GROMACS .gro file of C-alpha atoms in nm:
model
  434
    1MET     CA    1   2.424   0.564  -1.139
    2SER     CA    2   2.225   0.568  -1.458
    3ALA     CA    3   2.039   0.874  -1.597
    4THR     CA    4   1.716   0.727  -1.487
    5GLY     CA    5   1.835   0.657  -1.139
    6GLU     CA    6   1.963   1.010  -1.112
    7GLY     CA    7   1.619   1.142  -1.224
    8ASP     CA    8   1.448   0.925  -0.968
    9ALA     CA    9   1.677   1.046  -0.693
   10ALA     CA   10   1.620   1.408  -0.787
   11HIS     CA   11   1.247   1.348  -0.794
   12ALA     CA   12   1.261   1.189  -0.447
   13ILE     CA   13   1.458   1.484  -0.311
   14ALA     CA   14   1.203   1.735  -0.454
   15ARG     CA   15   0.919   1.548  -0.281
   16GLU     CA   16   1.102   1.550   0.048
   17ALA     CA   17   1.170   1.920   0.005
   18PHE     CA   18   0.805   1.982  -0.056
   19LEU     CA   19   0.690   1.790   0.249
   20ALA     CA   20   0.940   1.990   0.472
   21ALA     CA   21   0.858   2.330   0.321
   22TRP     CA   22   0.487   2.321   0.270
   23PRO     CA   23   0.381   2.368   0.636
   24GLN     CA   24   0.635   2.648   0.689
   25VAL     CA   25   0.505   2.834   0.387
   26VAL     CA   26   0.142   2.797   0.462
   27ARG     CA   27   0.179   2.913   0.824
   28ALA     CA   28   0.390   3.213   0.722
   29LEU     CA   29   0.147   3.318   0.445
   30ALA     CA   30  -0.158   3.256   0.659
   31ALA     CA   31  -0.010   3.474   0.931
   32ALA     CA   32   0.085   3.746   0.674
   33THR     CA   33  -0.262   3.762   0.525
   34GLY     CA   34  -0.463   3.681   0.829
   35SER     CA   35  -0.657   3.414   0.628
   36LEU     CA   36  -0.596   3.046   0.644
   37ASP     CA   37  -0.776   2.995   0.305
   38GLU     CA   38  -0.570   3.273   0.138
   39GLY     CA   39  -0.251   3.148   0.290
   40GLU     CA   40  -0.303   2.802   0.153
   41GLU     CA   41  -0.394   2.930  -0.196
   42LEU     CA   42  -0.091   3.161  -0.195
   43ALA     CA   43   0.130   2.867  -0.087
   44ALA     CA   44  -0.002   2.645  -0.369
   45GLU     CA   45   0.059   2.910  -0.628
   46ALA     CA   46   0.414   2.974  -0.492
   47PHE     CA   47   0.503   2.605  -0.517
   48ALA     CA   48   0.356   2.579  -0.863
   49ARG     CA   49   0.589   2.872  -0.962
   50ALA     CA   50   0.884   2.706  -0.795
   51ALA     CA   51   0.824   2.388  -0.988
   52ALA     CA   52   0.826   2.583  -1.315
   53GLN     CA   53   1.164   2.732  -1.244
   54PRO     CA   54   1.451   2.607  -1.470
   55GLU     CA   55   1.667   2.551  -1.149
   56PRO     CA   56   1.525   2.480  -0.802
   57PRO     CA   57   1.549   2.784  -0.563
   58ALA     CA   58   1.834   2.774  -0.323
   59SER     CA   59   1.587   2.811  -0.033
   60LEU     CA   60   1.254   2.662  -0.125
   61VAL     CA   61   1.087   2.796   0.195
   62GLY     CA   62   1.222   3.150   0.165
   63TRP     CA   63   1.164   3.169  -0.203
   64CYS     CA   64   0.792   3.045  -0.172
   65ILE     CA   65   0.720   3.280   0.118
   66ALA     CA   66   0.861   3.577  -0.074
   67VAL     CA   67   0.659   3.489  -0.386
   68GLY     CA   68   0.347   3.434  -0.183
   69ARG     CA   69   0.382   3.765  -0.003
   70ARG     CA   70   0.441   3.951  -0.330
   71ALA     CA   71   0.128   3.794  -0.473
   72ALA     CA   72  -0.076   3.888  -0.161
   73ILE     CA   73   0.043   4.247  -0.179
   74ASP     CA   74  -0.040   4.259  -0.548
   75ALA     CA   75  -0.386   4.123  -0.478
   76ALA     CA   76  -0.442   4.371  -0.197
   77ARG     CA   77  -0.337   4.661  -0.408
   78ARG     CA   78  -0.576   4.540  -0.691
   79ARG     CA   79  -0.853   4.519  -0.437
   80ALA     CA   80  -0.775   4.865  -0.310
   81THR     CA   81  -0.780   5.013  -0.657
   82GLU     CA   82  -1.120   4.862  -0.713
   83ARG     CA   83  -1.252   5.013  -0.392
   84GLY     CA   84  -1.086   5.355  -0.386
   85GLY     CA   85  -0.723   5.318  -0.295
   86VAL     CA   86  -0.690   5.394   0.078
   87PRO     CA   87  -0.741   5.053   0.218
   88ALA     CA   88  -0.448   4.922   0.010
   89LEU     CA   89  -0.206   5.094   0.249
   90VAL     CA   90  -0.351   4.902   0.535
   91ASP     CA   91  -0.350   4.561   0.357
   92ALA     CA   92   0.003   4.608   0.226
   93ALA     CA   93   0.139   4.734   0.555
   94ARG     CA   94   0.005   4.432   0.734
   95ILE     CA   95   0.169   4.201   0.493
   96ASP     CA   96   0.498   4.394   0.475
   97ALA     CA   97   0.512   4.391   0.863
   98VAL     CA   98   0.584   4.016   0.854
   99ARG     CA   99   0.860   4.033   0.601
  100GLY     CA  100   1.124   4.033   0.859
  101GLN     CA  101   0.980   3.746   1.063
  102ASP     CA  102   1.187   3.427   1.097
  103ALA     CA  103   1.058   3.171   0.850
  104ALA     CA  104   1.121   2.890   1.105
  105PRO     CA  105   0.947   2.982   1.432
  106ALA     CA  106   1.026   2.801   1.759
  107THR     CA  107   0.704   2.597   1.743
  108ASP     CA  108   0.709   2.336   1.477
  109ASP     CA  109   0.502   2.463   1.181
  110ARG     CA  110   0.344   2.124   1.140
  111ILE     CA  111   0.220   2.108   1.493
  112ALA     CA  112   0.114   2.472   1.479
  113LEU     CA  113  -0.108   2.407   1.176
  114LEU     CA  114  -0.232   2.078   1.339
  115VAL     CA  115  -0.342   2.284   1.641
  116VAL     CA  116  -0.533   2.523   1.404
  117ALA     CA  117  -0.692   2.234   1.211
  118CYS     CA  118  -0.799   2.055   1.535
  119ASP     CA  119  -1.033   2.343   1.645
  120GLU     CA  120  -1.313   2.218   1.860
  121LEU     CA  121  -1.557   2.389   1.634
  122LEU     CA  122  -1.499   2.124   1.362
  123PRO     CA  123  -1.626   1.776   1.355
  124PRO     CA  124  -1.344   1.506   1.392
  125ALA     CA  125  -1.373   1.404   1.019
  126SER     CA  126  -1.337   1.762   0.907
  127ARG     CA  127  -1.032   1.806   1.131
  128ILE     CA  128  -0.836   1.521   0.974
  129VAL     CA  129  -0.938   1.632   0.623
  130LEU     CA  130  -0.830   1.989   0.700
  131ALA     CA  131  -0.506   1.876   0.860
  132MET     CA  132  -0.409   1.653   0.559
  133ARG     CA  133  -0.457   1.946   0.330
  134LEU     CA  134  -0.290   2.219   0.545
  135VAL     CA  135  -0.022   2.029   0.715
  136LEU     CA  136   0.080   1.776   0.444
  137GLY     CA  137  -0.025   1.956   0.128
  138VAL     CA  138  -0.232   1.661   0.008
  139ASP     CA  139  -0.456   1.751  -0.282
  140VAL     CA  140  -0.831   1.707  -0.258
  141ASP     CA  141  -0.835   1.397  -0.472
  142ALA     CA  142  -0.589   1.225  -0.245
  143VAL     CA  143  -0.755   1.347   0.073
  144ALA     CA  144  -1.078   1.191  -0.054
  145ALA     CA  145  -0.915   0.865  -0.136
  146HIS     CA  146  -0.731   0.842   0.202
  147VAL     CA  147  -1.051   0.914   0.411
  148GLY     CA  148  -1.285   0.707   0.196
  149MET     CA  149  -1.499   0.996   0.076
  150GLU     CA  150  -1.623   1.111  -0.256
  151ARG     CA  151  -1.414   1.405  -0.395
  152ALA     CA  152  -1.714   1.640  -0.377
  153ALA     CA  153  -1.768   1.548  -0.001
  154ALA     CA  154  -1.404   1.601   0.088
  155ALA     CA  155  -1.392   1.934  -0.096
  156ALA     CA  156  -1.714   2.041   0.076
  157ARG     CA  157  -1.573   1.949   0.416
  158LEU     CA  158  -1.259   2.162   0.346
  159THR     CA  159  -1.454   2.455   0.234
  160ARG     CA  160  -1.692   2.437   0.527
  161ALA     CA  161  -1.421   2.401   0.775
  162LYS     CA  162  -1.212   2.697   0.653
  163ARG     CA  163  -1.531   2.918   0.622
  164LEU     CA  164  -1.630   2.826   0.982
  165LEU     CA  165  -1.289   2.907   1.121
  166ALA     CA  166  -1.287   3.238   0.926
  167GLU     CA  167  -1.632   3.331   1.054
  168ARG     CA  168  -1.589   3.220   1.413
  169ARG     CA  169  -1.217   3.271   1.478
  170GLY     CA  170  -1.144   3.573   1.263
  171ALA     CA  171  -0.789   3.638   1.142
  172PHE     CA  172  -0.553   3.339   1.132
  173ALA     CA  173  -0.368   3.275   1.467
  174VAL     CA  174  -0.206   2.977   1.630
  175PRO     CA  175  -0.362   2.930   1.974
  176SER     CA  176  -0.140   2.936   2.272
  177GLY     CA  177  -0.171   2.864   2.643
  178ALA     CA  178  -0.489   2.695   2.773
  179GLN     CA  179  -0.663   2.702   2.428
  180ARG     CA  180  -0.371   2.527   2.268
  181GLU     CA  181  -0.351   2.269   2.552
  182ALA     CA  182  -0.721   2.189   2.522
  183ARG     CA  183  -0.657   2.095   2.156
  184ILE     CA  184  -0.372   1.854   2.206
  185PRO     CA  185  -0.594   1.540   2.255
  186ALA     CA  186  -0.759   1.620   1.914
  187VAL     CA  187  -0.401   1.664   1.769
  188ARG     CA  188  -0.302   1.323   1.895
  189ASP     CA  189  -0.624   1.176   1.758
  190CYS     CA  190  -0.553   1.338   1.414
  191ILE     CA  191  -0.203   1.186   1.402
  192HIS     CA  192  -0.318   0.849   1.508
  193GLY     CA  193  -0.598   0.868   1.259
  194MET     CA  194  -0.340   0.911   0.977
  195VAL     CA  195  -0.173   0.595   1.093
  196ALA     CA  196  -0.497   0.404   1.086
  197ILE     CA  197  -0.599   0.536   0.743
  198GLY     CA  198  -0.251   0.484   0.600
  199GLN     CA  199  -0.240   0.122   0.717
  200ARG     CA  200  -0.581   0.035   0.593
  201LEU     CA  201  -0.562   0.197   0.241
  202ALA     CA  202  -0.197   0.188   0.147
  203ILE     CA  203   0.005  -0.096   0.302
  204ALA     CA  204   0.277  -0.039   0.033
  205PRO     CA  205   0.269   0.328  -0.065
  206GLU     CA  206   0.431   0.420  -0.398
  207ASP     CA  207   0.607   0.730  -0.269
  208ALA     CA  208   0.665   0.956   0.028
  209LEU     CA  209   0.373   1.194  -0.059
  210GLY     CA  210   0.130   0.903  -0.038
  211ASP     CA  211   0.277   0.757   0.281
  212LEU     CA  212   0.036   0.875   0.555
  213VAL     CA  213   0.204   0.659   0.821
  214GLY     CA  214   0.541   0.816   0.740
  215HIS     CA  215   0.375   1.162   0.764
  216ALA     CA  216   0.233   1.055   1.103
  217GLU     CA  217   0.563   0.938   1.233
  218ARG     CA  218   0.717   1.283   1.164
  219LEU     CA  219   0.428   1.460   1.316
  220ALA     CA  220   0.446   1.251   1.625
  221GLU     CA  221   0.822   1.306   1.652
  222ALA     CA  222   0.760   1.681   1.636
  223LEU     CA  223   0.487   1.659   1.911
  224VAL     CA  224   0.703   1.460   2.144
  225ARG     CA  225   0.983   1.712   2.106
  226GLU     CA  226   0.743   1.967   2.238
  227ARG     CA  227   0.586   1.742   2.498
  228ALA     CA  228   0.845   1.493   2.623
  229ARG     CA  229   0.630   1.403   2.924
  230ASP     CA  230   0.311   1.339   2.728
  231ALA     CA  231   0.249   0.958   2.759
  232GLU     CA  232  -0.013   0.942   2.487
  233ALA     CA  233   0.198   1.150   2.242
  234ARG     CA  234   0.490   0.910   2.292
  235ALA     CA  235   0.255   0.617   2.248
  236VAL     CA  236   0.135   0.753   1.917
  237LEU     CA  237   0.490   0.781   1.802
  238ALA     CA  238   0.547   0.418   1.904
  239ILE     CA  239   0.242   0.303   1.709
  240ALA     CA  240   0.355   0.484   1.395
  241ARG     CA  241   0.713   0.369   1.415
  242LEU     CA  242   0.618   0.007   1.482
  243ALA     CA  243   0.365   0.015   1.199
  244LEU     CA  244   0.637   0.134   0.964
  245ALA     CA  245   0.885  -0.113   1.107
  246ARG     CA  246   0.654  -0.412   1.023
  247ARG     CA  247   0.570  -0.286   0.669
  248PRO     CA  248   0.864  -0.451   0.476
  249GLY     CA  249   0.778  -0.798   0.354
  250ARG     CA  250   0.402  -0.750   0.375
  251VAL     CA  251   0.363  -0.738  -0.008
  252VAL     CA  252   0.546  -0.980  -0.239
  253ASP     CA  253   0.492  -0.978  -0.615
  254GLY     CA  254   0.193  -0.748  -0.568
  255VAL     CA  255   0.021  -0.979  -0.322
  256ALA     CA  256  -0.043  -0.892   0.047
  257LEU     CA  257   0.079  -1.176   0.267
  258PRO     CA  258  -0.109  -1.312   0.577
  259PRO     CA  259   0.081  -1.260   0.905
  260GLU     CA  260   0.233  -1.595   0.929
  261GLU     CA  261   0.390  -1.578   0.580
  262VAL     CA  262   0.566  -1.237   0.632
  263ASP     CA  263   0.948  -1.254   0.657
  264ARG     CA  264   1.003  -1.079   0.978
  265ARG     CA  265   1.378  -1.063   0.903
  266ALA     CA  266   1.301  -0.788   0.657
  267TRP     CA  267   1.152  -0.559   0.920
  268ASP     CA  268   1.316  -0.235   1.005
  269ALA     CA  269   1.538  -0.317   1.299
  270ARG     CA  270   1.610   0.047   1.379
  271ARG     CA  271   1.251   0.147   1.396
  272ILE     CA  272   1.170  -0.161   1.606
  273VAL     CA  273   1.421  -0.061   1.861
  274LEU     CA  274   1.293   0.299   1.866
  275GLY     CA  275   0.934   0.203   1.873
  276VAL     CA  276   0.955  -0.053   2.149
  277ASP     CA  277   1.155   0.199   2.355
  278ASP     CA  278   0.875   0.466   2.288
  279ALA     CA  279   0.609   0.206   2.404
  280LEU     CA  280   0.800   0.146   2.724
  281VAL     CA  281   0.845   0.516   2.792
  282ALA     CA  282   0.480   0.575   2.727
  283ALA     CA  283   0.384   0.286   2.969
  284GLY     CA  284   0.620   0.437   3.231
  285LEU     CA  285   0.474   0.787   3.190
  286ALA     CA  286   0.118   0.658   3.203
  287GLY     CA  287   0.157   0.462   3.527
  288ASP     CA  288  -0.123   0.254   3.663
  289ASP     CA  289  -0.400   0.417   3.439
  290PRO     CA  290  -0.273   0.405   3.088
  291GLY     CA  291  -0.459   0.575   2.808
  292ARG     CA  292  -0.585   0.424   2.483
  293TYR     CA  293  -0.272   0.489   2.290
  294ALA     CA  294  -0.046   0.359   2.563
  295LEU     CA  295  -0.243   0.033   2.553
  296GLU     CA  296  -0.233   0.018   2.172
  297ALA     CA  297   0.141   0.088   2.171
  298ARG     CA  298   0.189  -0.218   2.403
  299VAL     CA  299  -0.016  -0.425   2.164
  300ALA     CA  300   0.207  -0.309   1.872
  301ALA     CA  301   0.519  -0.399   2.068
  302LEU     CA  302   0.389  -0.744   2.148
  303HIS     CA  303   0.319  -0.811   1.779
  304THR     CA  304   0.667  -0.687   1.695
  305ALA     CA  305   0.854  -0.890   1.951
  306ALA     CA  306   0.685  -1.226   1.869
  307PRO     CA  307   0.910  -1.453   1.644
  308THR     CA  308   0.605  -1.558   1.438
  309ALA     CA  309   0.239  -1.453   1.416
  310TRP     CA  310   0.143  -1.766   1.616
  311ASP     CA  311   0.382  -1.671   1.896
  312VAL     CA  312   0.193  -1.349   1.973
  313PRO     CA  313   0.023  -1.376   2.320
  314TRP     CA  314  -0.320  -1.350   2.161
  315ALA     CA  315  -0.503  -1.384   2.498
  316LEU     CA  316  -0.317  -1.100   2.643
  317VAL     CA  317  -0.356  -0.890   2.320
  318ALA     CA  318  -0.731  -0.954   2.344
  319ARG     CA  319  -0.735  -0.824   2.709
  320LEU     CA  320  -0.544  -0.514   2.608
  321HIS     CA  321  -0.781  -0.449   2.324
  322GLY     CA  322  -1.072  -0.496   2.569
  323ALA     CA  323  -0.909  -0.222   2.782
  324VAL     CA  324  -0.891   0.000   2.476
  325GLU     CA  325  -1.252  -0.071   2.407
  326GLU     CA  326  -1.345   0.044   2.760
  327ARG     CA  327  -1.176   0.380   2.702
  328TRP     CA  328  -1.281   0.410   2.341
  329PRO     CA  329  -1.599   0.213   2.259
  330ALA     CA  330  -1.582   0.217   1.878
  331PRO     CA  331  -1.659  -0.059   1.630
  332SER     CA  332  -1.290  -0.073   1.530
  333ALA     CA  333  -1.191  -0.131   1.890
  334SER     CA  334  -1.446  -0.416   1.920
  335LEU     CA  335  -1.330  -0.570   1.593
  336SER     CA  336  -0.964  -0.571   1.708
  337ARG     CA  337  -1.064  -0.745   2.041
  338LEU     CA  338  -1.265  -1.000   1.851
  339VAL     CA  339  -0.983  -1.079   1.603
  340ALA     CA  340  -0.748  -1.141   1.896
  341ASP     CA  341  -0.998  -1.361   2.075
  342ALA     CA  342  -1.043  -1.557   1.745
  343TYR     CA  343  -0.668  -1.599   1.703
  344ALA     CA  344  -0.628  -1.704   2.062
  345LEU     CA  345  -0.866  -1.992   1.990
  346LEU     CA  346  -0.698  -2.082   1.664
  347THR     CA  347  -0.355  -2.090   1.839
  348GLU     CA  348  -0.491  -2.314   2.121
  349ALA     CA  349  -0.639  -2.538   1.854
  350GLY     CA  350  -0.297  -2.596   1.685
  351VAL     CA  351  -0.338  -2.378   1.378
  352ALA     CA  352   0.041  -2.316   1.380
  353ASP     CA  353   0.105  -2.682   1.293
  354ALA     CA  354  -0.194  -2.723   1.058
  355PRO     CA  355  -0.141  -2.753   0.678
  356GLU     CA  356  -0.155  -2.407   0.524
  357GLY     CA  357  -0.248  -2.264   0.860
  358ARG     CA  358  -0.603  -2.405   0.825
  359LEU     CA  359  -0.790  -2.624   1.075
  360ASP     CA  360  -1.039  -2.896   0.980
  361GLY     CA  361  -1.334  -2.718   1.144
  362ALA     CA  362  -1.393  -2.427   1.388
  363PRO     CA  363  -1.280  -2.463   1.752
  364GLU     CA  364  -1.541  -2.430   2.027
  365GLY     CA  365  -1.634  -2.071   2.084
  366MET     CA  366  -1.560  -1.955   1.727
  367GLY     CA  367  -1.923  -1.936   1.634
  368ARG     CA  368  -1.989  -1.673   1.896
  369ILE     CA  369  -1.704  -1.471   1.788
  370VAL     CA  370  -1.807  -1.494   1.418
  371ALA     CA  371  -2.157  -1.378   1.514
  372ASP     CA  372  -2.023  -1.084   1.710
  373VAL     CA  373  -1.798  -0.978   1.416
  374ALA     CA  374  -2.090  -1.003   1.173
  375ALA     CA  375  -2.294  -0.777   1.400
  376LEU     CA  376  -2.048  -0.491   1.345
  377ASP     CA  377  -2.118  -0.487   0.966
  378ALA     CA  378  -2.341  -0.181   0.992
  379GLY     CA  379  -2.094   0.115   0.949
  380GLY     CA  380  -1.944   0.292   0.659
  381ARG     CA  381  -1.767   0.134   0.374
  382ALA     CA  382  -1.420   0.103   0.542
  383GLN     CA  383  -1.583  -0.067   0.838
  384ARG     CA  384  -1.781  -0.315   0.622
  385ARG     CA  385  -1.464  -0.396   0.432
  386ASP     CA  386  -1.268  -0.468   0.754
  387VAL     CA  387  -1.551  -0.677   0.891
  388ALA     CA  388  -1.570  -0.871   0.556
  389LEU     CA  389  -1.189  -0.933   0.565
  390VAL     CA  390  -1.209  -1.076   0.917
  391LEU     CA  391  -1.508  -1.303   0.842
  392ALA     CA  392  -1.341  -1.435   0.526
  393ASP     CA  393  -1.014  -1.499   0.710
  394LEU     CA  394  -1.181  -1.692   0.981
  395ALA     CA  395  -1.382  -1.889   0.731
  396TRP     CA  396  -1.077  -1.973   0.536
  397ARG     CA  397  -0.873  -2.076   0.846
  398THR     CA  398  -1.151  -2.316   0.964
  399ARG     CA  399  -1.233  -2.453   0.613
  400ALA     CA  400  -1.586  -2.320   0.625
  401PRO     CA  401  -1.784  -2.401   0.307
  402ASP     CA  402  -1.838  -2.037   0.221
  403ALA     CA  403  -1.480  -1.925   0.250
  404SER     CA  404  -1.417  -1.905  -0.127
  405ALA     CA  405  -1.738  -1.717  -0.192
  406ARG     CA  406  -1.652  -1.474   0.072
  407TYR     CA  407  -1.314  -1.392  -0.082
  408GLN     CA  408  -1.473  -1.366  -0.424
  409ARG     CA  409  -1.717  -1.108  -0.295
  410LEU     CA  410  -1.424  -0.927  -0.114
  411ALA     CA  411  -1.217  -0.913  -0.437
  412ALA     CA  412  -1.514  -0.760  -0.618
  413MET     CA  413  -1.564  -0.507  -0.344
  414LEU     CA  414  -1.199  -0.408  -0.353
  415ALA     CA  415  -1.199  -0.368  -0.739
  416ASP     CA  416  -1.348  -0.019  -0.701
  417ASP     CA  417  -1.154   0.074  -0.390
  418ALA     CA  418  -0.908   0.364  -0.381
  419ILE     CA  419  -0.538   0.355  -0.348
  420GLY     CA  420  -0.364   0.063  -0.185
  421ALA     CA  421  -0.631  -0.203  -0.241
  422ALA     CA  422  -0.465  -0.401  -0.513
  423PRO     CA  423  -0.233  -0.612  -0.297
  424ILE     CA  424  -0.526  -0.716  -0.058
  425ARG     CA  425  -0.746  -0.784  -0.364
  426ALA     CA  426  -0.473  -1.010  -0.498
  427LEU     CA  427  -0.464  -1.203  -0.162
  428CYS     CA  428  -0.842  -1.236  -0.178
  429GLU     CA  429  -0.824  -1.382  -0.528
  430ARG     CA  430  -0.546  -1.626  -0.428
  431ARG     CA  431  -0.755  -1.751  -0.133
  432ALA     CA  432  -1.063  -1.769  -0.335
  433ALA     CA  433  -0.888  -1.993  -0.582
  434SER     CA  434  -0.761  -2.220  -0.305
   0.00000   0.00000   0.00000
């Protein structure tokens, strides 16, 4: 291996070590100080010091916890000196009391922090922002990019969320019993949200730290280990695994490929087996009344099992998306159903055998679908982008006269987008030129 290759390998190992250590250190220091905000700040300082060491610490978790605790004790003593001395004994004793605690508690640290972040006091958007920061150690700039916010807005959400938890919940503690159980649906939603955001904004992440879908898979694995009989948790794991399984081959030479052009032989066979098995287990656990994620896992399995994009049973997929929509009436669920309805019509009209996958006109019923899709163009930037992508794709596949103009506008819209937009923009430019 060349010197460059060895450096890249070491860099990758360091990133993986950070991903594994961060939640353990944050949880330990938050418990030691009684403050989520202080625990996160101490963890960040400890990791910065670790990165500055000439040689990496033998135990990154233990080293960072020890450094963070020393910094906390020093800060407590400085505060005590400023206010008269006596309270320092209390602060230092509270921090010293956790010195002997096991750095790897029985409950997975990532899930523990997710349970904290998914407090019902916080709005859903604030939960996922806080979770990405606390559980994954994603910096504010990356959090903002992932969730489609301005940096200032993401930073404000983080600040408000931590302040609200400190004011209303008091000292840091991981809920247990009924309170913890009540937050599990929000925890599942948060993990699934990371899959959705990761797929939309970074279909080919540059590294492990930027791979939200990879993070979601690991979080879902941890949740399933704790809740083996939870159908929806198992389904979220299936969704994450199958999304990762179908990632290879989606981008070639910097251009995102449409579904029918992807080389499915490049897909991750191991993850396909595991993901389809998870989807089947979730369906068995759910029984006759499957939840939203069990239905979505079945859809993902159908996409994965089809030999080509045109072999997907689109009519069945549309019905499953309709069932998801009944349980979760959100614009994205409606858009998914409409896409499946449109592709069912295209397949029936023979698009699989048409040159370039394009028909000479729209099949009957497509006009209604296009109108329904266009009616969804009233949400945030991410929703408008998704609607524009669908409308441009349907116009292109039916040789509508405005197809090229739609793709030109899309390419311009994506020019200012955050991470991950370049491959999709390149596809838009290619289709605009055709």
